[in-house]
Coordinates of C-alpha atoms in Angstrom, one line a residue:
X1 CA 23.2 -27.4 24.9
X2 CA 24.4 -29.5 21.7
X3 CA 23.6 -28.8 18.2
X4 CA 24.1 -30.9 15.4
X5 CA 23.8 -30.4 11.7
X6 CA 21.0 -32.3 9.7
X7 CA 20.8 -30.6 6.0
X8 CA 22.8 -28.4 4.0
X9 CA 22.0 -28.5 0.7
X10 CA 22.0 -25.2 -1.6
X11 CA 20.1 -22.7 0.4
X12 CA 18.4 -24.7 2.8
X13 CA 20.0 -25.7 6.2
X14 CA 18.3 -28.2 9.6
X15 CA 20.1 -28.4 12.5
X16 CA 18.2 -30.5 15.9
X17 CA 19.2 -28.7 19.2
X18 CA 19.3 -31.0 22.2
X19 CA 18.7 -29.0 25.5
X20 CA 19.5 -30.9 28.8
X21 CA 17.3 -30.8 32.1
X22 CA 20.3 -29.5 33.8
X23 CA 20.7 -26.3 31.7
X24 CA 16.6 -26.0 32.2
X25 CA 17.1 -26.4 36.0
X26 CA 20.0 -24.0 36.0
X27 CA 17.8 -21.6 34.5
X28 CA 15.1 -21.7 36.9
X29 CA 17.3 -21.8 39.9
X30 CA 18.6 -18.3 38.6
X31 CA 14.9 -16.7 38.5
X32 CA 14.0 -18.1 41.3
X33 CA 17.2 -16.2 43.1
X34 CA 16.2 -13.1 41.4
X35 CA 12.2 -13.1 42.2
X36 CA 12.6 -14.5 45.8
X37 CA 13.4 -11.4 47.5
X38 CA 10.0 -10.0 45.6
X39 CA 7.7 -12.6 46.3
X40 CA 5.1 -12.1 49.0
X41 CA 3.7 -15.1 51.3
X42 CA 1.3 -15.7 54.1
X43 CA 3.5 -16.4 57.3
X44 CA 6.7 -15.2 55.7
X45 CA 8.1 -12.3 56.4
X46 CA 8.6 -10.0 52.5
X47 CA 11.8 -11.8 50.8
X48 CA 12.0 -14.3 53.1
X49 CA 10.2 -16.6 51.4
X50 CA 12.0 -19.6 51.3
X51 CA 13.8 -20.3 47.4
X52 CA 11.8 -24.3 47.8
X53 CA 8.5 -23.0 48.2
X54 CA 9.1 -20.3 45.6
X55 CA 9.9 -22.8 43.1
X56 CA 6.9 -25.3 43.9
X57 CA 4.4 -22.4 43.3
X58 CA 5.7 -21.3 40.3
X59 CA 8.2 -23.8 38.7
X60 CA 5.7 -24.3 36.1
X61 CA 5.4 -20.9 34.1
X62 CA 9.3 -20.8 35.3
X63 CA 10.6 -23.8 33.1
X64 CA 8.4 -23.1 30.3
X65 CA 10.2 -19.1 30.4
X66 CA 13.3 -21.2 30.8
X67 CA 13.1 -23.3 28.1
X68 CA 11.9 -20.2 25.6
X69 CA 14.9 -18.5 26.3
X70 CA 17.2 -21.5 26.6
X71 CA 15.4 -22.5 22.4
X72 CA 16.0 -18.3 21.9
X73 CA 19.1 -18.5 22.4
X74 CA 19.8 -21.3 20.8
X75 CA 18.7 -21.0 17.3
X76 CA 20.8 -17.3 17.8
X77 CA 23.9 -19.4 18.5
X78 CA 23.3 -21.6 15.3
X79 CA 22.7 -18.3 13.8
X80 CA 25.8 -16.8 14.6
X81 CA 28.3 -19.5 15.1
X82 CA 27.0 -20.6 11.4
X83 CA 27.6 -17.0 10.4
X84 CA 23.9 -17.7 8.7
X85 CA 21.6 -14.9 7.5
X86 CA 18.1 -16.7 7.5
X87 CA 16.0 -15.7 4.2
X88 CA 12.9 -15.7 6.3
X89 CA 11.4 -16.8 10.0
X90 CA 13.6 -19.8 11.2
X91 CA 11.0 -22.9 11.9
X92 CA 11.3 -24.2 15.4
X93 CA 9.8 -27.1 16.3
X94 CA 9.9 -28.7 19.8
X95 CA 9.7 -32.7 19.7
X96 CA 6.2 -34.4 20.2
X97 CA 6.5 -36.1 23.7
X98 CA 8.3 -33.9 25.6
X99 CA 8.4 -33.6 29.4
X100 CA 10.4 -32.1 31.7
X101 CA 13.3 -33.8 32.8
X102 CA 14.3 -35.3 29.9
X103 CA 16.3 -34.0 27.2
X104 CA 14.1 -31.2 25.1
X105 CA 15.3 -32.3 21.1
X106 CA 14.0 -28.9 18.9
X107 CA 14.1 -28.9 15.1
X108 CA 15.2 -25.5 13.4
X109 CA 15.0 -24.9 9.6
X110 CA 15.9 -22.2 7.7
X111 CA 16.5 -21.2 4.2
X112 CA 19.7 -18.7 3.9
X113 CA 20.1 -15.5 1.8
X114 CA 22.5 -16.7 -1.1
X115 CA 26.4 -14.9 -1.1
X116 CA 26.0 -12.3 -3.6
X117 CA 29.3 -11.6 -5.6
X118 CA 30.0 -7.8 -5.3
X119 CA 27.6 -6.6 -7.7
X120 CA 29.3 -4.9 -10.7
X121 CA 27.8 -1.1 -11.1
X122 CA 30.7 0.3 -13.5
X123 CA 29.6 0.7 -17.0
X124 CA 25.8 1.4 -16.6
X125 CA 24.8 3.6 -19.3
X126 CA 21.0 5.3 -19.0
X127 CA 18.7 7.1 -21.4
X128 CA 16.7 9.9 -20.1
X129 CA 14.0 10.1 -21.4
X130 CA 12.3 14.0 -20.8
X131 CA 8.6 15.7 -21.8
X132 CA 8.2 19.1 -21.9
X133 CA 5.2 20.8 -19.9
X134 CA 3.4 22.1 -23.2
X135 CA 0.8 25.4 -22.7
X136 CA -2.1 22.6 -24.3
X137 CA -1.7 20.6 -21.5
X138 CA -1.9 23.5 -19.1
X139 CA -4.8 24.6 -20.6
X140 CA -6.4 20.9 -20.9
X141 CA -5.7 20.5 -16.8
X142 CA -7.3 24.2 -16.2
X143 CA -10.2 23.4 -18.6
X144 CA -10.8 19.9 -16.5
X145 CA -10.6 22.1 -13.0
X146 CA -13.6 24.2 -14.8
X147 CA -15.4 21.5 -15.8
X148 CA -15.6 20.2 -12.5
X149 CA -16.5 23.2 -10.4
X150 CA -19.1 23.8 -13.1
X151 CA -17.5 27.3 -14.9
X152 CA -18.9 27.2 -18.9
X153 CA -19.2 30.1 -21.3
X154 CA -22.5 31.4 -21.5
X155 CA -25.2 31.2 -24.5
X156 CA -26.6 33.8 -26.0
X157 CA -30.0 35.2 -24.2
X158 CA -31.7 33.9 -27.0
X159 CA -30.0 30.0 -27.5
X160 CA -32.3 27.0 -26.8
X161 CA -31.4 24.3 -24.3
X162 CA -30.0 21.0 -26.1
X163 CA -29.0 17.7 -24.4
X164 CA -25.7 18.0 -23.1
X165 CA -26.0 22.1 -22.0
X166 CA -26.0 22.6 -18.6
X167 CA -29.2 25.1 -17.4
X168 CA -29.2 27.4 -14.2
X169 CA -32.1 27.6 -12.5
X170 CA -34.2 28.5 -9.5
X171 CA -37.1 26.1 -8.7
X172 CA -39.8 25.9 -6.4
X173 CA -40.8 22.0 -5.9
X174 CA -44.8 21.5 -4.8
X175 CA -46.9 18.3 -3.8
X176 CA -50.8 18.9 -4.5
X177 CA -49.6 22.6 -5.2
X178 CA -47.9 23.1 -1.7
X179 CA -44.5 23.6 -1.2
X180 CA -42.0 20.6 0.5
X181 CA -39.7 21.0 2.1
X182 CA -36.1 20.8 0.9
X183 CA -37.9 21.6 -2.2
X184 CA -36.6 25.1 -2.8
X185 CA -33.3 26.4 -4.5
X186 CA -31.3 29.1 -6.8
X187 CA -28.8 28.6 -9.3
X188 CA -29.0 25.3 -9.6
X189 CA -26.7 24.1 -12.4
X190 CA -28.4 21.3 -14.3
X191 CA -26.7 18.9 -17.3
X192 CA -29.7 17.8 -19.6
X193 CA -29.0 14.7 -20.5
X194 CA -26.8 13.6 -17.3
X195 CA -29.3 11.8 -15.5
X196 CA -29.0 13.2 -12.4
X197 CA -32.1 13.9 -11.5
X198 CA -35.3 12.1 -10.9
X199 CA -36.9 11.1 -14.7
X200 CA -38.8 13.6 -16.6
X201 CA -37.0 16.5 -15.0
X202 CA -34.1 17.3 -17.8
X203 CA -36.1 16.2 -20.8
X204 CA -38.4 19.2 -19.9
X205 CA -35.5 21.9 -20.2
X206 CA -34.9 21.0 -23.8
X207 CA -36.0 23.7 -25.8
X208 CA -36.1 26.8 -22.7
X209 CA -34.0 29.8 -23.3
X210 CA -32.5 32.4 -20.7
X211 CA -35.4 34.0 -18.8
X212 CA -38.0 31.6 -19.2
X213 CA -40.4 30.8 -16.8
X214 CA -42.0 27.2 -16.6
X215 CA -44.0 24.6 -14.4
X216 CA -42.3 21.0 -14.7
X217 CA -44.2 17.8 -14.1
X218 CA -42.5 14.8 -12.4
X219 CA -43.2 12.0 -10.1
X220 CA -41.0 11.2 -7.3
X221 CA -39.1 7.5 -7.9
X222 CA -40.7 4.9 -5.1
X223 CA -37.5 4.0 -3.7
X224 CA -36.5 8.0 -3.7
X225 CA -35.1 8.7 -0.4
X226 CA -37.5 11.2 1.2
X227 CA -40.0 9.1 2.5
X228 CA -42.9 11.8 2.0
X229 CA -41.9 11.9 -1.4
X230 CA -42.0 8.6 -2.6
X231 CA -43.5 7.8 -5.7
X232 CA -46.0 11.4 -5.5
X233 CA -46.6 13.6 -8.3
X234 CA -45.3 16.9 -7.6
X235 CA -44.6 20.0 -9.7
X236 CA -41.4 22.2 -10.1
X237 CA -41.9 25.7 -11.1
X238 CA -38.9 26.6 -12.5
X239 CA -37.0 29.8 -13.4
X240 CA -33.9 29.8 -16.2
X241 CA -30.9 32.5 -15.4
X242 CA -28.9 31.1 -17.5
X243 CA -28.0 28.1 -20.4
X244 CA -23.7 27.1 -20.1
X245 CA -22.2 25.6 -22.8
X246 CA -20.5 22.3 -21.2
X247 CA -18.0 21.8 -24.0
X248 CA -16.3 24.9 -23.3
X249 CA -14.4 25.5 -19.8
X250 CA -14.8 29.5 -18.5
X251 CA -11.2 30.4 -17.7
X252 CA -10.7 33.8 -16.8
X253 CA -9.4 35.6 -13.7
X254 CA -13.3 36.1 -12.0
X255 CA -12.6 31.9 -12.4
X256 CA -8.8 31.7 -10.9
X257 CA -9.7 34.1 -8.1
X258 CA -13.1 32.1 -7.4
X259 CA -10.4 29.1 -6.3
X260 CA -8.6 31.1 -4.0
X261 CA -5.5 32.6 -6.3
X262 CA -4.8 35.7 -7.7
X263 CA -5.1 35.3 -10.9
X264 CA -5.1 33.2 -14.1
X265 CA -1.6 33.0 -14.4
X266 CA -1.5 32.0 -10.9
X267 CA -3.3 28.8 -12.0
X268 CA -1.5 27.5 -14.9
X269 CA 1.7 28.2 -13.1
X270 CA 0.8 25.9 -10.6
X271 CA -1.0 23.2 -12.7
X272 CA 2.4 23.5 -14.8
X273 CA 4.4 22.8 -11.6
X274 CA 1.8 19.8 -11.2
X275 CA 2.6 18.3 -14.6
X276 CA 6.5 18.6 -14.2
X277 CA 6.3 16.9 -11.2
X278 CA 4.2 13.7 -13.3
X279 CA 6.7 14.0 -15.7
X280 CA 9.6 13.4 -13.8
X281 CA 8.0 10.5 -12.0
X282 CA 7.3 9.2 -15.4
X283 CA 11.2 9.6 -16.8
X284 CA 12.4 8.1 -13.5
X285 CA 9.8 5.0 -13.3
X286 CA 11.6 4.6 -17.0
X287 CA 14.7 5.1 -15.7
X288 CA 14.5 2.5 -13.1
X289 CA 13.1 0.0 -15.2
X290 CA 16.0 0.1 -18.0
X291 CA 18.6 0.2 -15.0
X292 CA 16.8 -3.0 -13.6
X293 CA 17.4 -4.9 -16.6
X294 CA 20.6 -4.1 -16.8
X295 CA 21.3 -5.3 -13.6
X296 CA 18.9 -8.5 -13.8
X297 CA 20.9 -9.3 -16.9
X298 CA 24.0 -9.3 -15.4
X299 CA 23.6 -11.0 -12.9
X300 CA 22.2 -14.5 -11.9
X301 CA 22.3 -16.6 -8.9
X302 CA 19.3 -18.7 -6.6
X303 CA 17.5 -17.1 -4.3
X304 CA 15.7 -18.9 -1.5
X305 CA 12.6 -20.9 -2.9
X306 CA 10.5 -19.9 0.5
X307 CA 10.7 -16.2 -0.6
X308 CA 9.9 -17.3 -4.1
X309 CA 6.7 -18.7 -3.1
X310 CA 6.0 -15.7 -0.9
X311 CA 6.1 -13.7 -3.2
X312 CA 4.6 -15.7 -6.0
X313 CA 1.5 -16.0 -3.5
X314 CA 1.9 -12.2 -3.1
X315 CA 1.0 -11.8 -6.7
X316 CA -1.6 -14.8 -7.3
X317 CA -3.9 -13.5 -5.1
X318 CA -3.6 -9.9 -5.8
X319 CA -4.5 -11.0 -9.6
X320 CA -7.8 -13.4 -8.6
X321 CA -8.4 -10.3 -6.7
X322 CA -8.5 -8.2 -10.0
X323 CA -10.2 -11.3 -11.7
X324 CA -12.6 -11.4 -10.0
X325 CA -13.8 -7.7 -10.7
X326 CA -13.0 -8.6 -14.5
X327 CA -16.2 -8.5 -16.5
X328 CA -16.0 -12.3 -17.4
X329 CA -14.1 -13.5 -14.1
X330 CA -14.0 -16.7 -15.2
X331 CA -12.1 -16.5 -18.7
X332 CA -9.9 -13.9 -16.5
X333 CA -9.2 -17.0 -14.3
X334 CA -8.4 -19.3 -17.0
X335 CA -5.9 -16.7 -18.8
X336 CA -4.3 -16.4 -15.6
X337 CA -3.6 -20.4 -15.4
X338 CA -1.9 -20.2 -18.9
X339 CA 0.5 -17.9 -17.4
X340 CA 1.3 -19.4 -14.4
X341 CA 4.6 -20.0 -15.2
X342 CA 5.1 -16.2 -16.3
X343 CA 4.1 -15.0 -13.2
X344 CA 6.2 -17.6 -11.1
X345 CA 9.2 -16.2 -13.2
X346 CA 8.6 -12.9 -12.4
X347 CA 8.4 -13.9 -8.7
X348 CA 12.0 -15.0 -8.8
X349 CA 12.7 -11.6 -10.4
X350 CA 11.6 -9.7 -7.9
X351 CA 13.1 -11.7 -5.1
X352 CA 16.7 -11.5 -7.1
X353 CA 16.5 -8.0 -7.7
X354 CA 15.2 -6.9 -4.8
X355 CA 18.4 -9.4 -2.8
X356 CA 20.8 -7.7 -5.7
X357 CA 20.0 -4.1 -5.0
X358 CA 20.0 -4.8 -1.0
X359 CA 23.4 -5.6 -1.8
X360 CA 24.1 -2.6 -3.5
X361 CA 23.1 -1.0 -0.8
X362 CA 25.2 -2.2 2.0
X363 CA 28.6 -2.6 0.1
X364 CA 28.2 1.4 -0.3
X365 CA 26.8 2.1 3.0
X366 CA 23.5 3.4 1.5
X367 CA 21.7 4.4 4.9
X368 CA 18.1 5.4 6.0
X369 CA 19.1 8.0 9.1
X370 CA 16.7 8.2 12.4
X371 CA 15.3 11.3 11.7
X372 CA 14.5 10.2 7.9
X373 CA 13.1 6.6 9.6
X374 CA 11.3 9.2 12.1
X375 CA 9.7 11.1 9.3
X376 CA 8.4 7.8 7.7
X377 CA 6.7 6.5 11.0
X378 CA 4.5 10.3 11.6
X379 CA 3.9 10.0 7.8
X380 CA 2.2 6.7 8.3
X381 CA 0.7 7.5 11.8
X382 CA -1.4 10.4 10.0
X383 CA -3.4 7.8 8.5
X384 CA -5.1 6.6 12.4
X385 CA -6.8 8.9 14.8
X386 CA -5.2 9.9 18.0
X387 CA -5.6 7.3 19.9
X388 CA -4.6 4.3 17.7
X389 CA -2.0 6.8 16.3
X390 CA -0.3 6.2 19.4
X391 CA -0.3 2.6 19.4
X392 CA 1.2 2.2 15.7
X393 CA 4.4 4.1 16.7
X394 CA 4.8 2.4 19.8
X395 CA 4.2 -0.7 17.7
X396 CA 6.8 0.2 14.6
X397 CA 9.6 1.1 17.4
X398 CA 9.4 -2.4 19.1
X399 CA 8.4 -4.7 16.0
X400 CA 11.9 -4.7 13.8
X401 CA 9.7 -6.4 10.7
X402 CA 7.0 -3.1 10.8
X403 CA 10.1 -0.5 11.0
X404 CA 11.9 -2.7 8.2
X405 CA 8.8 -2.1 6.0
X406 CA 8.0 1.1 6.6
X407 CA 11.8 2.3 5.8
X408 CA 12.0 -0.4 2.4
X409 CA 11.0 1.9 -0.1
X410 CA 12.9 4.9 1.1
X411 CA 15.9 2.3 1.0
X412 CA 15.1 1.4 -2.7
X413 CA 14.7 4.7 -3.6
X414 CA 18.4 6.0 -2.4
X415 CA 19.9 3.0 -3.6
X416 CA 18.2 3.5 -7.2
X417 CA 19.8 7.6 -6.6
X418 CA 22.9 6.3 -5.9
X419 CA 22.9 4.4 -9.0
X420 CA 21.5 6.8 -10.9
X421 CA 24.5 8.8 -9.6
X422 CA 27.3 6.2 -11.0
X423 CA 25.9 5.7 -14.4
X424 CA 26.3 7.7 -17.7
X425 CA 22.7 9.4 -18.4
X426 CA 21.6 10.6 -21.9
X427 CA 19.1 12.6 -22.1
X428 CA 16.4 13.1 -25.4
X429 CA 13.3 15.0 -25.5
X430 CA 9.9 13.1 -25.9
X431 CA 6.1 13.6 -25.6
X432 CA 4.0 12.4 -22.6
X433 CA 2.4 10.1 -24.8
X434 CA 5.6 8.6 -26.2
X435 CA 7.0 8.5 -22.8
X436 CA 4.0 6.9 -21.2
X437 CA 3.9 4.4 -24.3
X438 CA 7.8 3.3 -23.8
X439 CA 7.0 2.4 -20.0
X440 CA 3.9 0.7 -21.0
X441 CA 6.2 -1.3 -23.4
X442 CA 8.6 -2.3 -20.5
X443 CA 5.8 -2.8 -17.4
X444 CA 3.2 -5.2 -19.0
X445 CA 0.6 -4.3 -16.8
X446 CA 2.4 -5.8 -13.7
X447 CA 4.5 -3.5 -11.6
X448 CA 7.0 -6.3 -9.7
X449 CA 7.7 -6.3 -6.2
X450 CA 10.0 -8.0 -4.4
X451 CA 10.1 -9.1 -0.6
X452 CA 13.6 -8.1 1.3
X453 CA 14.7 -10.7 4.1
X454 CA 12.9 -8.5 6.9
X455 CA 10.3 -7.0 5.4
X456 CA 7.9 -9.3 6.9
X457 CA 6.2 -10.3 3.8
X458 CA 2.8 -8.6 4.1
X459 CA 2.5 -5.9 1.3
X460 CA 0.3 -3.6 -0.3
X461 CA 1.0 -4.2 -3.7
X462 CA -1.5 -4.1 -6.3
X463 CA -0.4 -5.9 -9.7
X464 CA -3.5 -5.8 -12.3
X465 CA -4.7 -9.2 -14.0
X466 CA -5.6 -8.4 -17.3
X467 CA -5.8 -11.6 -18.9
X468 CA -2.5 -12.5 -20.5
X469 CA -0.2 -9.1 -19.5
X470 CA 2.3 -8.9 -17.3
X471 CA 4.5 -11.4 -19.1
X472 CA 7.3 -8.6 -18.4
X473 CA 8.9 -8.1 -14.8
X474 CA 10.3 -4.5 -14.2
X475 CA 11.0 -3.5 -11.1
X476 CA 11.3 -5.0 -7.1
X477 CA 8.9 -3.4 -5.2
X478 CA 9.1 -0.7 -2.8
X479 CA 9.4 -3.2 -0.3
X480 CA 13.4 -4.1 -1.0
X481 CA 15.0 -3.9 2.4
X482 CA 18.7 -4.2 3.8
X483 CA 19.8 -7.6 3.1
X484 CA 21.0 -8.1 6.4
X485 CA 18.4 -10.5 8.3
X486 CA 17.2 -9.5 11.9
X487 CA 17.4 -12.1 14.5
X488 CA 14.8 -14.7 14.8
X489 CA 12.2 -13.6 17.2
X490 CA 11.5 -15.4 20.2
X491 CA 10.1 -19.2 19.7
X492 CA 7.4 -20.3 22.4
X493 CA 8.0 -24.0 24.0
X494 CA 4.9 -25.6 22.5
X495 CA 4.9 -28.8 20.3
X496 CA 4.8 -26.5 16.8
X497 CA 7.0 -23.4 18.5
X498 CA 6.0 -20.1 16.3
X499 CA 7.1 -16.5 16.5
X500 CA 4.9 -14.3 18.3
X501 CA 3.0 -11.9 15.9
X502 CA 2.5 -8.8 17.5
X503 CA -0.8 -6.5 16.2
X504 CA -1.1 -3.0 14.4
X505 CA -3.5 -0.8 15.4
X506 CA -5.9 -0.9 12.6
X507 CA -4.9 2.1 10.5
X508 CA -22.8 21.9 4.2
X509 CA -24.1 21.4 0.9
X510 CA -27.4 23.0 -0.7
X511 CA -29.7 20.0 -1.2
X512 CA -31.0 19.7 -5.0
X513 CA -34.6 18.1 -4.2
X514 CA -35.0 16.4 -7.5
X515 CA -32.2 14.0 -7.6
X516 CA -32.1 10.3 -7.3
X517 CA -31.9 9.1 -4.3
X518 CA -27.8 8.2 -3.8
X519 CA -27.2 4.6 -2.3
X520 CA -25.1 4.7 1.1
X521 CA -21.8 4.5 1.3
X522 CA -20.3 2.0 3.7
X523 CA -17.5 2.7 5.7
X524 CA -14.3 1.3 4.5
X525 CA -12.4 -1.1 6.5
X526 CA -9.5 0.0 8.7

């Protein structure tokens, strides 16, 4: 086996591997040792099949294994003799016109992670910024919990329903005077004005008080969703226990205890424990960002132009995506062109940071341990049933690529600590709003995200395209991985050889009689 050098210029390097029919035949003769004494034949005693006839019927599929393995191992030789770490999938590309029994010439190309220079992490200096859990927002998040379950302080007996109260009632609903059915129910809450219901039914609450009694007059929608009840007249006698006032939450403890706790204070403890915990994600997604451009400004060096346009193509389509849910997709589209550039910039960001911080990582033997990578993969498996749950860890322990991607942002996330740990942090007390505001200042509207060597390139990022943001790149995404690139996978002997991609499993209530008939809701794709 001979390998030659073709390119090396900057980050990009070609080598042509020449692999002789003698080392192809030297392959086969040592499988066809190791199967013979397996292989079962008509007049032949078991594993006495002679090695001749054991290589005429299945020489074939026996030099096409050979040659895999003899390309396999070949690029890994290139790999390691080179001492190369390939920024992405090596191409391998057998020769058009081969045949066995001539020399097999194969084509690799690879683009290589660039040689970082120890990054410098002395000297970082943070600003932390922190918001207080104030008793207004406790009381704002309990109010919004009330809201939704339907709780509101009570009118007086004698206060007449307005557009916008919300009116308890027991009804009675009747086609030419005889009761459907489905068509009966108690306490029913109902927002005048909501449009909820089917037209006509709201507009005649206006005006009723607690403990009236009164016959309302509809006619069922055609496309309402009982078929019996499309498009008939029908009547609702209706009884009114009581009229809510929808602007004012009812927070006591009858509410807190109705949820399951045991009391009031029981509730805004925990809703404050819930607002802490946004807060801190807020200071550290502010954190991270100032520490990123720290590091982004000092440092600088190329990054592989393949990974570049991985991830620029990462981001492009995610933002025609968003375009094309824009009001005016079309002016969305035609922002997005003016910043083409931008975005391309913030690509190489990504890519740099996400390269730098792997980096980081290794020169201070930042680690994910087995039982935290085994945490990860039943984390994700949650999100499949049983069956297929199965399959995806199976598939994550034997596909380096999904383990890489699924660890990434765990990775990120202790490098950032670690850095976090090294620099000197100032802290100053802020609002929510002003600490929302300073990261909205930084972000741009596009969250970066950068693709590790092994990460495999398929991610779930989501950057918005709102017309002429994201101008700004913050952070890599949680998909920065080790920097240390996993061997190339094994390279089938066909004309255009290609890694084999391996495939993930794909991860009573009372009925109100007079609402509008609900569209169905598809199922969402796996």
């Amino acid at each position: 086996m001979q390998t030659v050098e073709t390119l090396n210029e900057g980050l990009k390097r070609a080598y042509t591997l020449t692999i002789t029919p003698a080392d192809i035949d030297a392959r086969v003769d040592q499988e066809v040792k190791t199967m013979a004494p397996q292989v079962r034949m008509p007049g032949f005693r078991p594993g006495k099949v002679p090695a001749n006839l054991v290589r005429k019927m299945h020489g074939e599929r026996l030099q096409g294994d050979a040659l895999n393995t003899a390309i396999q191992e070949g690029v890994q030789k290139i790999l390691s003799d080179n001492k190369l770490r390939p920024a992405m999938q090596p191409s391998v590309e057998l020769d058009e016109g081969f045949e066995f029994g001539k020399d097999a010439q194969i084509k690799v190309a690879l683009e290589v992670l660039p040689e970082v220079a120890a990054p410098s992490i002395d000297g970082l200096k943070l600003e932390r910024l922190i918001a207080e859990v104030t008793d207004e927002q406790v009381d704002e998040a309990a109010g919004k919990i009330a809201s939704q379950q339907g709780a509101f302080e009570e009118f007086p007996k004698t206060h007449k329903a307005k557009t916008g109260d919300t009116v308890v009632v027991d009804f009675v609903g009747k086609v030419d005077g005889v009761a459907f059915d489905g068509g009966t129910g108690e306490d029913m809450k109902v927002e005048i004005g909501s449009g909820n219901l089917i037209p006509g039914f709201e507009d005649q609450l206006i005006g009723v008080k607690t403990g009236d009694e009164k016959v309302l007059n509809v006619t069922f929608p055609e496309d309402y969703n009982a078929e019996n009840l499309k498009g008939k007249a029908a009547t609702f006698d209706i009884v009114v226990k009581s009229i809510l006032d929808s602007s004012k939450p009812k927070l006591d403890e009858d509410f807190a205890k109705g949820l399951g706790l045991e009391g009031l204070d029981k509730l805004k403890e925990l809703l404050k424990g819930q607002i802490e915990q946004e807060h801190n994600g807020l200071t550290r997604t502010h954190m991270k960002r100032k520490l990123l451009d720290q590091l982004a400004a000092a440092h600088d060096f190329d990054v592989p132009p393949s990974m570049v346009e991985a991830e620029f193509n990462q981001i492009w389509a995610q933002l025609e995506h968003e375009a094309g849910h824009d009001e005016n997709p079309e002016a969305a589209l035609a922002e997005m062109e003016k910043d083409k550039d931008d975005y391309r910039a913030i690509a190489v960001r990504r890519v740099r940071l996400g390269l730098l911080l792997s980096e980081i990582g290794q020169a201070n033997n930042v680690q994910v341990s087995d039982a935290e990578m085994n945490r990860l993969i039943m984390q994700a498996a949650q999100q499949y049933g049983q069956q297929d749950r199965e399959r995806f860890i199976q598939y994550v322990r034997q596909e380096p690529m999904a383990a890489a991607q699924l660890r990434a942002p765990l990775y990120e996330d202790k490098v950032v600590d670690f850095l976090f740990e090294k620099a000197e942090i100032a802290d100053r007390t802020v609002s929510r709003a002003d600490l929302e505001a300073a990261i909205e200042e930084e972000d741009g509207d596009l969250k970066p995200h950068v693709h590790g060597p092994d990460c495999g390139h398929d991610h779930d990022e989501k950057p918005k395209a709102k017309k002429a943001a994201a101008k700004k790149a913050a952070e890599p995404a949680a998909e920065t991985v080790e920097a240390e690139a996993k061997p190339a996978k094994k390279a089938p002997a066909k004309k255009a050889a290609a890694a084999d991609a391996a495939e993930a499993p794909a991860a009573e209530e009372k009925k109100a009689p007079a609402k509008k008939a609900a569209p169905k809701a598809k199922k969402a794709d796996a």
